[in-house]
mmCIF file of N, CA and C in Angstrom:
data_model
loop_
_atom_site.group_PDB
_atom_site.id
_atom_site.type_symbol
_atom_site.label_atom_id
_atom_site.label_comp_id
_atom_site.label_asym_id
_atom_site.label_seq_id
_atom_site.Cartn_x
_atom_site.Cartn_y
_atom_site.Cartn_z
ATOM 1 N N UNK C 1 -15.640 -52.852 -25.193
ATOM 2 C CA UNK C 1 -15.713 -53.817 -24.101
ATOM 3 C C UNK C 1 -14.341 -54.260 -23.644
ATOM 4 N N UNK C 2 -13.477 -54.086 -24.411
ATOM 5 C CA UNK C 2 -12.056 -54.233 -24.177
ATOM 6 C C UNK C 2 -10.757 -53.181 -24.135
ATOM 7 N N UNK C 3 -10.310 -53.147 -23.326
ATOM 8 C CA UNK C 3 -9.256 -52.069 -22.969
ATOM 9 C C UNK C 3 -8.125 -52.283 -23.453
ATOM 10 N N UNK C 4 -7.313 -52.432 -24.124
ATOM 11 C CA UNK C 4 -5.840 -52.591 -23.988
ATOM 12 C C UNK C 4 -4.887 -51.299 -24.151
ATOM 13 N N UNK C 5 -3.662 -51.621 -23.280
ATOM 14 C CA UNK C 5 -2.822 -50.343 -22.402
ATOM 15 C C UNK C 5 -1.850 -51.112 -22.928
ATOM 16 N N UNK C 6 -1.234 -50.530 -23.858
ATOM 17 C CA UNK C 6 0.411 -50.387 -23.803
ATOM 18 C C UNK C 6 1.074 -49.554 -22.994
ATOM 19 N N UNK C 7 2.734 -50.384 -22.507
ATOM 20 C CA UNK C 7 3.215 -49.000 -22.055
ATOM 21 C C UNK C 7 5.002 -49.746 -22.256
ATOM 22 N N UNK C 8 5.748 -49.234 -22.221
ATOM 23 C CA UNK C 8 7.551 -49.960 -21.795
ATOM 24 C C UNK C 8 7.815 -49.216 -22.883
ATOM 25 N N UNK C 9 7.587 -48.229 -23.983
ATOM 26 C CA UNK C 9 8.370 -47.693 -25.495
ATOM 27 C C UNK C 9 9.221 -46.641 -24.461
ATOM 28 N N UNK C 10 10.042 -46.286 -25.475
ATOM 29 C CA UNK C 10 10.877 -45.095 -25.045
ATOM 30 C C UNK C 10 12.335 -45.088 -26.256
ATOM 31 N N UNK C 11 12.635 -44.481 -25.822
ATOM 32 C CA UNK C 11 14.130 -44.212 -26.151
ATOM 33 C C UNK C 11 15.530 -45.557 -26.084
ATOM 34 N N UNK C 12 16.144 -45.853 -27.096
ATOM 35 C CA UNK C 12 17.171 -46.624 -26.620
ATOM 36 C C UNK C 12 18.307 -46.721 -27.957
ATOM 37 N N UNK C 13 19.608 -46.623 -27.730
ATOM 38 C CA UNK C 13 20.733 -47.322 -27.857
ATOM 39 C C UNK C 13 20.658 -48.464 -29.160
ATOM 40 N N UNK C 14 21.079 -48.429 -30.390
ATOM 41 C CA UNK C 14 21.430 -49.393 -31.149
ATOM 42 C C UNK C 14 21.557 -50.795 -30.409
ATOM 43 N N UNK C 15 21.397 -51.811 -30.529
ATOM 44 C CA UNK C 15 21.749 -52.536 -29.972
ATOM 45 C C UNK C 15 21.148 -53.094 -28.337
ATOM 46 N N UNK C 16 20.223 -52.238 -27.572
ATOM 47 C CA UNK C 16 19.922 -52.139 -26.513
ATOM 48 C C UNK C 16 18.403 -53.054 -26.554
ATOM 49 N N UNK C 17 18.351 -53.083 -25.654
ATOM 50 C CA UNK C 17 16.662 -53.730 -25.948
ATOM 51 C C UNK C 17 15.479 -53.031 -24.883
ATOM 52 N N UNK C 18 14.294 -53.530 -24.477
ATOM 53 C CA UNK C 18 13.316 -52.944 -24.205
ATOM 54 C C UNK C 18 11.795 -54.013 -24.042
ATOM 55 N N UNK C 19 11.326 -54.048 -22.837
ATOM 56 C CA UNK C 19 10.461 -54.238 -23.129
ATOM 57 C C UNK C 19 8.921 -54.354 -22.837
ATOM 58 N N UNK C 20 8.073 -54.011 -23.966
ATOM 59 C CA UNK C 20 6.462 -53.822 -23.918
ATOM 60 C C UNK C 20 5.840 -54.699 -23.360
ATOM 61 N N UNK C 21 4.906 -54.345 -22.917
ATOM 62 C CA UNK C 21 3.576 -54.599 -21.855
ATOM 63 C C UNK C 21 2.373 -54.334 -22.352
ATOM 64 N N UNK C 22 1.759 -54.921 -22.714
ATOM 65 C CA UNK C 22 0.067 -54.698 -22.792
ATOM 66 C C UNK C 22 -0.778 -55.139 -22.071
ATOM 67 N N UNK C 23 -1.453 -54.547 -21.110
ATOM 68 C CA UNK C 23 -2.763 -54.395 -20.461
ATOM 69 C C UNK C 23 -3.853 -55.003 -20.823
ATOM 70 N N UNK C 24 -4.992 -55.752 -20.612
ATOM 71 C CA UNK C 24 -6.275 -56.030 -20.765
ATOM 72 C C UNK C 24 -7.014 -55.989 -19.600
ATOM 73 N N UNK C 25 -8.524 -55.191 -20.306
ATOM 74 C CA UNK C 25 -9.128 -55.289 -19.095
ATOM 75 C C UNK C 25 -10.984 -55.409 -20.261
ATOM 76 N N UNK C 26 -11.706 -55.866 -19.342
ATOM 77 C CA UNK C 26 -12.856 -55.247 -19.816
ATOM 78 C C UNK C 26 -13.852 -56.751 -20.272
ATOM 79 N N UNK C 27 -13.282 -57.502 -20.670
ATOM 80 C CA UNK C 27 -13.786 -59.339 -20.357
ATOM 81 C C UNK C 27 -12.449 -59.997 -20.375
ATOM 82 N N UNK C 28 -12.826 -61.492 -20.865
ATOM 83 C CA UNK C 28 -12.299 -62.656 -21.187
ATOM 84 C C UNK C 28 -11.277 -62.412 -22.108
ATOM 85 N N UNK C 29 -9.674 -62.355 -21.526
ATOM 86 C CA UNK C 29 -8.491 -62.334 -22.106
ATOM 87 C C UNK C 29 -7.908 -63.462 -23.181
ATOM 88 N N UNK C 30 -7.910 -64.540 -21.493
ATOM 89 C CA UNK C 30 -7.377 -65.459 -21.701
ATOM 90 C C UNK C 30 -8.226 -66.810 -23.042
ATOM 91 N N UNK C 31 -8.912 -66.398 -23.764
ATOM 92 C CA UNK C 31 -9.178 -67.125 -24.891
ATOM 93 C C UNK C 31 -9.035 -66.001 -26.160
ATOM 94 N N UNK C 32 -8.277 -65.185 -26.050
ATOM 95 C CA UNK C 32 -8.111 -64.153 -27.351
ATOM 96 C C UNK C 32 -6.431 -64.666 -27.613
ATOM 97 N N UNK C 33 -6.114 -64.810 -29.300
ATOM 98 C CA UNK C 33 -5.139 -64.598 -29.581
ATOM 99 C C UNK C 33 -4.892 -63.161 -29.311
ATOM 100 N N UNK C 34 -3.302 -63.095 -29.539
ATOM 101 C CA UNK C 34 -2.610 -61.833 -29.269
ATOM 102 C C UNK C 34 -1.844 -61.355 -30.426
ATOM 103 N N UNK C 35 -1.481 -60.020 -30.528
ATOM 104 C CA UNK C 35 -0.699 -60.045 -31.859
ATOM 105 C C UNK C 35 -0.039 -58.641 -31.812
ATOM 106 N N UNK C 36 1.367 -58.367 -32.029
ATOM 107 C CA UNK C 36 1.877 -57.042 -31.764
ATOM 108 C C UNK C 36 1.987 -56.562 -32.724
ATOM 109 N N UNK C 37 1.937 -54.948 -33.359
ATOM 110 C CA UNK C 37 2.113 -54.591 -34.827
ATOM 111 C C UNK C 37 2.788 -53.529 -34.602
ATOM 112 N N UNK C 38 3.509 -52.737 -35.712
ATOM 113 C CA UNK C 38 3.808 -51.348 -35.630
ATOM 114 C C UNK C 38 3.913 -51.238 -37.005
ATOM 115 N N UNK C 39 4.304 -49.642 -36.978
ATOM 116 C CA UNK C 39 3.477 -48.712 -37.882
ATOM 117 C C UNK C 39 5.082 -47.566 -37.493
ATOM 118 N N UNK C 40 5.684 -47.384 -38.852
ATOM 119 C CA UNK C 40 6.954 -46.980 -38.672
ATOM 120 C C UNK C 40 6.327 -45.656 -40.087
ATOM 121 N N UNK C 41 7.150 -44.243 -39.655
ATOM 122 C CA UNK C 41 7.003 -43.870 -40.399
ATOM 123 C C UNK C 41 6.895 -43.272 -42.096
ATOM 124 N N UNK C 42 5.372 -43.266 -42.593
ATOM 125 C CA UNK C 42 5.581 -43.242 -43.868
ATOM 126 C C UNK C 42 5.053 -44.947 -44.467
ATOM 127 N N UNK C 43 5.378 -45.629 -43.631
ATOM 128 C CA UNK C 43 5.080 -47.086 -43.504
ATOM 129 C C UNK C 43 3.912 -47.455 -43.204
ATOM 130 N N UNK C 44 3.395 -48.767 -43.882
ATOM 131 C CA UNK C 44 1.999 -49.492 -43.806
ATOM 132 C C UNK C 44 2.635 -50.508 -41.941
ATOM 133 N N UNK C 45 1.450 -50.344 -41.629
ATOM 134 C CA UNK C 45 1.260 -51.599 -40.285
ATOM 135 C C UNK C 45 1.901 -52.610 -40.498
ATOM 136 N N UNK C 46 2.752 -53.283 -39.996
ATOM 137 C CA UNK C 46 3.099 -54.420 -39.955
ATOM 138 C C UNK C 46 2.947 -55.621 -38.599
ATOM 139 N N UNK C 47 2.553 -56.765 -39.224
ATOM 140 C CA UNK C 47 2.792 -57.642 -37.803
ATOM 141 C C UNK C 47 3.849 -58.002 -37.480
ATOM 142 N N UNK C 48 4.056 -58.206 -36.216
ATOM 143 C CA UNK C 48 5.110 -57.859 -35.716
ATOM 144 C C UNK C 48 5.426 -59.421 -34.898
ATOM 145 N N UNK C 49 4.552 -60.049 -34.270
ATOM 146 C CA UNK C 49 4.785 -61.118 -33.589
ATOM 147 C C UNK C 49 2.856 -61.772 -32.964
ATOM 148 N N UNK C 50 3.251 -63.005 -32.577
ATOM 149 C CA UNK C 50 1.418 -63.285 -32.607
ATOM 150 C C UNK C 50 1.904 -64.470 -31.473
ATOM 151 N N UNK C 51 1.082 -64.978 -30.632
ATOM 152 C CA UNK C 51 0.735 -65.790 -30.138
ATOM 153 C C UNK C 51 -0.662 -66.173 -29.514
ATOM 154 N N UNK C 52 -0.773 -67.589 -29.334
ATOM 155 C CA UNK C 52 -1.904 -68.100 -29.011
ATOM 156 C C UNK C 52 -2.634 -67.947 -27.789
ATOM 157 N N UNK C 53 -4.270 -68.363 -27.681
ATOM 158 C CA UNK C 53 -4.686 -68.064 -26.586
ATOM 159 C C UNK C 53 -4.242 -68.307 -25.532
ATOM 160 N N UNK C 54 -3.757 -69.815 -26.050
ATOM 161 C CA UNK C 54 -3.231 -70.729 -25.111
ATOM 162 C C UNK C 54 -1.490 -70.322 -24.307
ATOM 163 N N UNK C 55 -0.775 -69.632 -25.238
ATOM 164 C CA UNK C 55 0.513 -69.273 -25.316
ATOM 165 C C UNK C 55 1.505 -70.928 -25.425
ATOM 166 N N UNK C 56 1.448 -71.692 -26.705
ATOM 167 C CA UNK C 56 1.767 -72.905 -27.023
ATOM 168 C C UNK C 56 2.490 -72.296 -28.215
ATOM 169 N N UNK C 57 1.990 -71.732 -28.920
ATOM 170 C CA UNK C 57 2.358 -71.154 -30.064
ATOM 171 C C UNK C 57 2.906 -69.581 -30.421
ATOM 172 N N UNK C 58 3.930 -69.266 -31.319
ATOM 173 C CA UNK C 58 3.945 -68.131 -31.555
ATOM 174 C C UNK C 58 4.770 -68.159 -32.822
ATOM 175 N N UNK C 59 4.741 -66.643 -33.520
ATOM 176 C CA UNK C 59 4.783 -66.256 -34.834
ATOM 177 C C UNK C 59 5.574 -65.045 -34.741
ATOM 178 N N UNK C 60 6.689 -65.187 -35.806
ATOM 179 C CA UNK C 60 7.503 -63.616 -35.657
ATOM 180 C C UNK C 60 7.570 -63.457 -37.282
ATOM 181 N N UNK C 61 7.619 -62.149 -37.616
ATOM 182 C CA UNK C 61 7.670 -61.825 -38.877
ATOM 183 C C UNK C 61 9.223 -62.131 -39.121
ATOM 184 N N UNK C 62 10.204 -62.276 -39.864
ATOM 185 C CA UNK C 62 11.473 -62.665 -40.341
ATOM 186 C C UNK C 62 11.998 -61.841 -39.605
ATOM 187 N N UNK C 63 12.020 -60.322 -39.698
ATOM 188 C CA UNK C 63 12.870 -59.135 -39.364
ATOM 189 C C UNK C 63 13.389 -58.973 -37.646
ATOM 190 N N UNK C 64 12.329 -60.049 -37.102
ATOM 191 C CA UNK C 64 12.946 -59.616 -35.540
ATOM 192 C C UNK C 64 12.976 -61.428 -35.226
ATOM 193 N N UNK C 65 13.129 -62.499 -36.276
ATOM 194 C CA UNK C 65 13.251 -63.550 -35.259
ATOM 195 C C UNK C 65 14.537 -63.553 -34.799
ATOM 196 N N UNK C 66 14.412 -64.070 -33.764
ATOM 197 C CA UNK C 66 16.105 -64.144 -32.805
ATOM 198 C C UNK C 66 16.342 -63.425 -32.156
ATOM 199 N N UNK C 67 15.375 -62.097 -31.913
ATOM 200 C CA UNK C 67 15.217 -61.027 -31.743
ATOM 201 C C UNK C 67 14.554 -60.323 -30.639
ATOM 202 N N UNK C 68 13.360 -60.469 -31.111
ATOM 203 C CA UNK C 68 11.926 -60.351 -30.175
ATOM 204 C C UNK C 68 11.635 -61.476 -29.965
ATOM 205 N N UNK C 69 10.779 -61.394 -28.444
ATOM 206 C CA UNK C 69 10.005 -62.280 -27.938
ATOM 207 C C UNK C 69 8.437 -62.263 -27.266
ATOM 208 N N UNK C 70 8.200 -62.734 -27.780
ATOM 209 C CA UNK C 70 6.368 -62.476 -27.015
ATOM 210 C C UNK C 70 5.949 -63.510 -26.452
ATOM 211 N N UNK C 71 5.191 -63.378 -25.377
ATOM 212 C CA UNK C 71 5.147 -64.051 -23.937
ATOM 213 C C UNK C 71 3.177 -63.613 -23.380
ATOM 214 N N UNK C 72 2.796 -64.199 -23.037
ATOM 215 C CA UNK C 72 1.573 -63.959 -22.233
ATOM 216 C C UNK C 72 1.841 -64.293 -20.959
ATOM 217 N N UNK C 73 0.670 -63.573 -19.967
ATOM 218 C CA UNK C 73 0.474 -63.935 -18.468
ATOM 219 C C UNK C 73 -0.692 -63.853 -18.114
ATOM 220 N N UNK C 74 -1.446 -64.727 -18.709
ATOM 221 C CA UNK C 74 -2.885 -65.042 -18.667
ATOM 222 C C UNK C 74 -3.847 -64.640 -16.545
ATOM 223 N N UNK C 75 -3.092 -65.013 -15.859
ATOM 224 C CA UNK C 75 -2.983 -64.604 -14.707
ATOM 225 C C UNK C 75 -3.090 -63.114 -14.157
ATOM 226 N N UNK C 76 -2.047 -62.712 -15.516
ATOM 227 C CA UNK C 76 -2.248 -60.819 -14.935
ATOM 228 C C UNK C 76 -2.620 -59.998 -16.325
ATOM 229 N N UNK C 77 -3.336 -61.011 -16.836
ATOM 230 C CA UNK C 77 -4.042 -60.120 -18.270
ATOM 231 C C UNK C 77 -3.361 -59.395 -19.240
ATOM 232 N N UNK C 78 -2.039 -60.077 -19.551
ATOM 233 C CA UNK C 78 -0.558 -58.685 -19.895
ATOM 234 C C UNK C 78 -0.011 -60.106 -20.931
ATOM 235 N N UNK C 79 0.233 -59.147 -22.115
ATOM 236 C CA UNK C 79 1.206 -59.712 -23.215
ATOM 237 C C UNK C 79 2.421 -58.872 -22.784
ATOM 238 N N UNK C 80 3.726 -59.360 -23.280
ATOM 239 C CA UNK C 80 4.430 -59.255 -23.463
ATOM 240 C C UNK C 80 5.256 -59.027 -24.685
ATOM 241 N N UNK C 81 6.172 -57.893 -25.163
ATOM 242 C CA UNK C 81 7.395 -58.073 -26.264
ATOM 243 C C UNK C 81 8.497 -57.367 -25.825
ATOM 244 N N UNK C 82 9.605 -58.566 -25.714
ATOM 245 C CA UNK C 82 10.605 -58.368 -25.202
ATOM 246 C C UNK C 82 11.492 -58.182 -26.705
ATOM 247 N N UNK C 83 11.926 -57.368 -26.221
ATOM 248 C CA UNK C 83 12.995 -56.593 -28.050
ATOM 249 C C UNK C 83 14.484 -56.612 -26.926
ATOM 250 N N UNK C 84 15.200 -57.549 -28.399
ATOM 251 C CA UNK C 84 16.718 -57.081 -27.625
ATOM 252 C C UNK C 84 17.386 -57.302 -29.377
ATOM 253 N N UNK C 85 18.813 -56.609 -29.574
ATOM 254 C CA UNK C 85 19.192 -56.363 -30.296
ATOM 255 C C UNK C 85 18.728 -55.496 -31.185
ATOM 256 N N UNK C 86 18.165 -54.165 -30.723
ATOM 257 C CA UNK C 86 17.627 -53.497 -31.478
ATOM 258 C C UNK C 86 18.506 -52.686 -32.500
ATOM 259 N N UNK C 87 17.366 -52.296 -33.785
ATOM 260 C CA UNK C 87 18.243 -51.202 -35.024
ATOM 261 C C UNK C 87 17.066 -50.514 -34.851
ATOM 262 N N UNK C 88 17.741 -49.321 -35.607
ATOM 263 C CA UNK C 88 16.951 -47.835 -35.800
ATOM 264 C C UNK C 88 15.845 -48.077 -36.608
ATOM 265 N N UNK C 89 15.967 -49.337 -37.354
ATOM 266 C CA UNK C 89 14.552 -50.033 -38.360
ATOM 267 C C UNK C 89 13.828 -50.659 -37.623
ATOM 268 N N UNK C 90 13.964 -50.821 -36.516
ATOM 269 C CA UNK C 90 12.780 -50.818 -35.377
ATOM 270 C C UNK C 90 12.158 -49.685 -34.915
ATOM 271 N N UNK C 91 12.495 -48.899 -35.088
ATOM 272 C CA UNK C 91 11.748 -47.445 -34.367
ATOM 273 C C UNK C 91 10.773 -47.652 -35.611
ATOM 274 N N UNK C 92 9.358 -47.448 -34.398
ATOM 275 C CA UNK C 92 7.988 -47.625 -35.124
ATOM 276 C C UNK C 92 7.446 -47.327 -33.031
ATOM 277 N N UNK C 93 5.775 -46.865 -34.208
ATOM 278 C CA UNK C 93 4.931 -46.787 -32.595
ATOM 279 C C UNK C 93 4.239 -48.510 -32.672
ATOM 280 N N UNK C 94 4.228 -48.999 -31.689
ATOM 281 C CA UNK C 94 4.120 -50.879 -31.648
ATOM 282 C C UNK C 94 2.507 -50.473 -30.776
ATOM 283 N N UNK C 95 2.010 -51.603 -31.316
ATOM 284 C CA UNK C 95 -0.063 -51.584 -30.989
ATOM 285 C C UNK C 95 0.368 -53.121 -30.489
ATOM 286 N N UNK C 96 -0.622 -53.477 -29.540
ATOM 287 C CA UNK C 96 -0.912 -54.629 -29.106
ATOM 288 C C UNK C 96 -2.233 -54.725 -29.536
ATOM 289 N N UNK C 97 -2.745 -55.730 -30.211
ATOM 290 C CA UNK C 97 -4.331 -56.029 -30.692
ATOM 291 C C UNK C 97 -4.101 -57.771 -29.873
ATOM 292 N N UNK C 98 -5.460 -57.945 -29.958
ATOM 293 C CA UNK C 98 -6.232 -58.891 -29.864
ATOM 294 C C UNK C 98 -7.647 -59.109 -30.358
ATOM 295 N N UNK C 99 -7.769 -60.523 -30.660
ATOM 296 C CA UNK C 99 -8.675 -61.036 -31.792
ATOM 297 C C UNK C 99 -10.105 -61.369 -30.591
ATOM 298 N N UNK C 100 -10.935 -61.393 -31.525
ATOM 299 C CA UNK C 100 -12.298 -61.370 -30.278
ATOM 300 C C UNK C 100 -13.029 -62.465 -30.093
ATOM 301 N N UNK C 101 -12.619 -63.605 -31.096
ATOM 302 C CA UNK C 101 -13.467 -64.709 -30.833
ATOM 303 C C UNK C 101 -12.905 -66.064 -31.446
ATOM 304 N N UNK C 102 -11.080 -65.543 -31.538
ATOM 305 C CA UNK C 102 -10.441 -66.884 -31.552
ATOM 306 C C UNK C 102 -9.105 -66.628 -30.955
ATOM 307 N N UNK C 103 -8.311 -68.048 -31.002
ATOM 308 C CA UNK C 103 -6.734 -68.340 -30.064
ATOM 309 C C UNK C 103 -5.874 -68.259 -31.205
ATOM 310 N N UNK C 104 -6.345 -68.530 -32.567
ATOM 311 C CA UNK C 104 -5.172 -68.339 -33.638
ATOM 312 C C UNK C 104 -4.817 -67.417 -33.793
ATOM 313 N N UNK C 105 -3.249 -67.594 -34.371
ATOM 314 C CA UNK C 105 -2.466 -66.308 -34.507
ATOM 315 C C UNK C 105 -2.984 -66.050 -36.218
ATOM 316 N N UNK C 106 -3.077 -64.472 -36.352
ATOM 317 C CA UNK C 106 -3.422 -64.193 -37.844
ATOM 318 C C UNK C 106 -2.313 -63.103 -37.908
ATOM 319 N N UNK C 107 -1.731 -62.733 -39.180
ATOM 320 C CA UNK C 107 -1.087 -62.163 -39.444
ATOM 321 C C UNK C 107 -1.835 -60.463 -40.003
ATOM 322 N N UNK C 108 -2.753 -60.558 -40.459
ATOM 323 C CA UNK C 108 -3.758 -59.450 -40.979
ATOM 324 C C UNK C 108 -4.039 -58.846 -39.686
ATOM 325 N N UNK C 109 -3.937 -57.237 -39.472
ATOM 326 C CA UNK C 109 -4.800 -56.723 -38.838
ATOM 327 C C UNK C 109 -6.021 -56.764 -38.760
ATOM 328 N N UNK C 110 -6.729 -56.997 -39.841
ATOM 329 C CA UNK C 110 -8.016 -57.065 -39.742
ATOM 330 C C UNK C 110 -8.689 -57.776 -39.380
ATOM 331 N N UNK C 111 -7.682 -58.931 -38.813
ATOM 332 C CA UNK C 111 -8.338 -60.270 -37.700
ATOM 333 C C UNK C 111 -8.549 -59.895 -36.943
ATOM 334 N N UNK C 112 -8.292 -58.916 -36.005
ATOM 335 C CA UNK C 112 -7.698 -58.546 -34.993
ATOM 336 C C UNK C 112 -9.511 -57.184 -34.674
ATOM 337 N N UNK C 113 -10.082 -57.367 -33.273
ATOM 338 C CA UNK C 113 -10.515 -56.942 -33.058
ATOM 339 C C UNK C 113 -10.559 -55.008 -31.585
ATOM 340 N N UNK C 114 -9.702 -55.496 -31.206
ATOM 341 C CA UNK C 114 -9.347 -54.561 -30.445
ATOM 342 C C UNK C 114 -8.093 -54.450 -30.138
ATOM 343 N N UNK C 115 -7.783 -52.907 -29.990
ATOM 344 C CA UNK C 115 -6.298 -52.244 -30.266
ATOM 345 C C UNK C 115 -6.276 -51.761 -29.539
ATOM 346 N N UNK C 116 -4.759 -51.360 -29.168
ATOM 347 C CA UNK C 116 -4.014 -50.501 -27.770
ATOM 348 C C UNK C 116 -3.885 -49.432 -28.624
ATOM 349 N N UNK C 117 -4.025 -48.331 -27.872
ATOM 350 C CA UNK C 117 -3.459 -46.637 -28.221
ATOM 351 C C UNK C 117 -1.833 -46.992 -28.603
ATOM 352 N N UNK C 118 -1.260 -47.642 -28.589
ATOM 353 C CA UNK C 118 -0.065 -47.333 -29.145
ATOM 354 C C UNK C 118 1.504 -47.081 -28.359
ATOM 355 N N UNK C 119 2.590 -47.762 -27.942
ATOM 356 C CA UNK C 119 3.533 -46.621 -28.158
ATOM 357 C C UNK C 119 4.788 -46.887 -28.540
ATOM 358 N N UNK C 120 5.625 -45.845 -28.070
ATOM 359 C CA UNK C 120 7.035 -45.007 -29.453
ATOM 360 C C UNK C 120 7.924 -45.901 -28.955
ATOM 361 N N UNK C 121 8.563 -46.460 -29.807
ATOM 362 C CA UNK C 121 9.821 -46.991 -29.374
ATOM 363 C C UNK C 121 10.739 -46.161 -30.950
ATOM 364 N N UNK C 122 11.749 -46.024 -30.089
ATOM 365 C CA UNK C 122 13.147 -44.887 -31.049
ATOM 366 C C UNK C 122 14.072 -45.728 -30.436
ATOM 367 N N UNK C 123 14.812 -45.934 -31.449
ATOM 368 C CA UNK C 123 16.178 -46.817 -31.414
ATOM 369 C C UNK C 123 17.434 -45.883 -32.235
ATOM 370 N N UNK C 124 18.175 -44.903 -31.559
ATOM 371 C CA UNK C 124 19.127 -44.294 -32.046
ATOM 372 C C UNK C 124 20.404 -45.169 -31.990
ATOM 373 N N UNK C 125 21.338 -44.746 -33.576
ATOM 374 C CA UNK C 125 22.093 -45.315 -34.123
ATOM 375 C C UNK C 125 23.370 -44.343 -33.330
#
């Protein structure tokens, strides 16, 4: 019942930044928490950053605070993660999920009810 479209990964520069877009379509956005993850190779999923339905609140794992930023636009159905200061320990494929029947941020994937296909972000050193 829910669509989500990643798209902004690609290629970049030590140090350079980049940034993701996720899509929703298919119901009611704007009362789903949000939550970005990636999945680096060889590597278990990690969360990556979370915010609320509301976008009042948000959550970064240690490794990118100061770093990344995540943003909603409840208006045009689109999360946001803005990456600047990137390292090559960021290259991972990044999922946008969202939760299906609450605004809190959870750190577990398995809160998390529907997932984006995925994509590559490569950060060469």
């Amino acid at each position: 019942q829910v669509l989500l479209v990643e798209s902004g990964g690609g290629l970049v520069q030590a140090g350079g930044s980049l940034r993701l877009s996720c899509a929703a379509s298919g119901r009611t956005f704007s009362s789903s928490a949000m939550g970005w993850f990636r999945q680096a190779p060889g590597k278990e999923r990690e969360f990556v950053a979370g915010i609320t339905w509301r976008g009042a609140y948000t959550d970064y794992t240690d490794s990118v605070k100061g770093r990344f930023t995540i943003s909603r636009d409840d208006a045009k159905n689109t999360v946001y993660l803005q990456m600047s200061s990137l390292k090559p320990e960021d290259t991972a494929v990044y999922y946008c999920a969202a939760r299906g029947a609450s605004g809190l941020i959870v750190r577990s994937g398995s809160a998390y009810d529907y997932w984006g296909q995925g994509t590559q972000v490569t950060v060469s050193s």
